[in-house]
Amino acid sequence: VNAAYLHELGSGVRREVPIGEEQTSAAVARLGELARKIRRGEFTPQPETEKCLKCDFRRICTHAKCDEWDLLY
């Protein structure tokens, strides 16, 4: 692999992603920890208005940061 990019489809922005050994090792370690938390059922809510408004589960999530009008649709 010579390069990696993250394409944000909504905005059309393309960002280069570092793929060095240090970054890859950190990403693998983070992924492992996240997978262990999922297996243990640990889902720490991290609500943010911008993320919550785009989430498919916002209408049933007790932590969603959405206003009352969003819940009507």
Short mmCIF file of N, CA, C and O in Angstrom, two decimals, residues 23-40:
data_model
loop_
_atom_site.label_atom_id
_atom_site.label_comp_id
_atom_site.label_asym_id
_atom_site.label_seq_id
_atom_site.Cartn_x
_atom_site.Cartn_y
_atom_site.Cartn_z
N GLN A 23 1.12 4.36 13.15
CA GLN A 23 -0.31 4.65 13.05
C GLN A 23 -1.13 3.37 12.90
O GLN A 23 -2.20 3.22 13.48
N THR A 24 -0.60 2.43 12.12
CA THR A 24 -1.31 1.17 11.92
C THR A 24 -1.39 0.38 13.22
O THR A 24 -2.44 -0.15 13.57
N SER A 25 -0.31 0.33 13.97
CA SER A 25 -0.31 -0.38 15.27
C SER A 25 -1.29 0.26 16.23
O SER A 25 -2.02 -0.44 16.95
N ALA A 26 -1.33 1.59 16.27
CA ALA A 26 -2.27 2.29 17.15
C ALA A 26 -3.71 2.00 16.75
O ALA A 26 -4.57 1.79 17.60
N ALA A 27 -3.98 1.97 15.45
CA ALA A 27 -5.34 1.69 14.97
C ALA A 27 -5.76 0.27 15.32
O ALA A 27 -6.90 0.03 15.75
N VAL A 28 -4.87 -0.69 15.16
CA VAL A 28 -5.17 -2.09 15.49
C VAL A 28 -5.43 -2.22 16.99
O VAL A 28 -6.37 -2.91 17.41
N ALA A 29 -4.64 -1.56 17.82
CA ALA A 29 -4.84 -1.61 19.27
C ALA A 29 -6.19 -1.01 19.65
O ALA A 29 -6.92 -1.56 20.48
N ARG A 30 -6.52 0.13 19.05
CA ARG A 30 -7.80 0.79 19.34
C ARG A 30 -8.96 -0.10 18.90
O ARG A 30 -9.96 -0.24 19.61
N LEU A 31 -8.86 -0.69 17.74
CA LEU A 31 -9.91 -1.58 17.24
C LEU A 31 -10.10 -2.77 18.18
O LEU A 31 -11.22 -3.16 18.48
N GLY A 32 -8.99 -3.33 18.66
CA GLY A 32 -9.08 -4.45 19.60
C GLY A 32 -9.81 -4.07 20.87
O GLY A 32 -10.67 -4.81 21.36
N GLU A 33 -9.51 -2.90 21.41
CA GLU A 33 -10.17 -2.45 22.63
C GLU A 33 -11.66 -2.19 22.38
O GLU A 33 -12.51 -2.55 23.20
N LEU A 34 -11.98 -1.59 21.26
CA LEU A 34 -13.39 -1.34 20.93
C LEU A 34 -14.15 -2.66 20.77
O LEU A 34 -15.30 -2.78 21.23
N ALA A 35 -13.54 -3.65 20.14
CA ALA A 35 -14.18 -4.95 19.97
C ALA A 35 -14.42 -5.62 21.33
O ALA A 35 -15.49 -6.20 21.56
N ARG A 36 -13.46 -5.51 22.23
CA ARG A 36 -13.64 -6.08 23.58
C ARG A 36 -14.80 -5.39 24.30
O ARG A 36 -15.59 -6.05 24.98
N LYS A 37 -14.90 -4.09 24.17
CA LYS A 37 -16.01 -3.37 24.82
C LYS A 37 -17.36 -3.78 24.24
O LYS A 37 -18.33 -3.93 24.97
N ILE A 38 -17.42 -3.97 22.94
CA ILE A 38 -18.67 -4.41 22.32
C ILE A 38 -19.06 -5.79 22.86
O ILE A 38 -20.21 -6.03 23.21
N ARG A 39 -18.08 -6.70 22.94
CA ARG A 39 -18.36 -8.04 23.46
C ARG A 39 -18.85 -8.00 24.91
O ARG A 39 -19.67 -8.82 25.32
N ARG A 40 -18.35 -7.04 25.69
CA ARG A 40 -18.77 -6.91 27.10
C ARG A 40 -20.06 -6.10 27.24
O ARG A 40 -20.58 -5.95 28.34
#
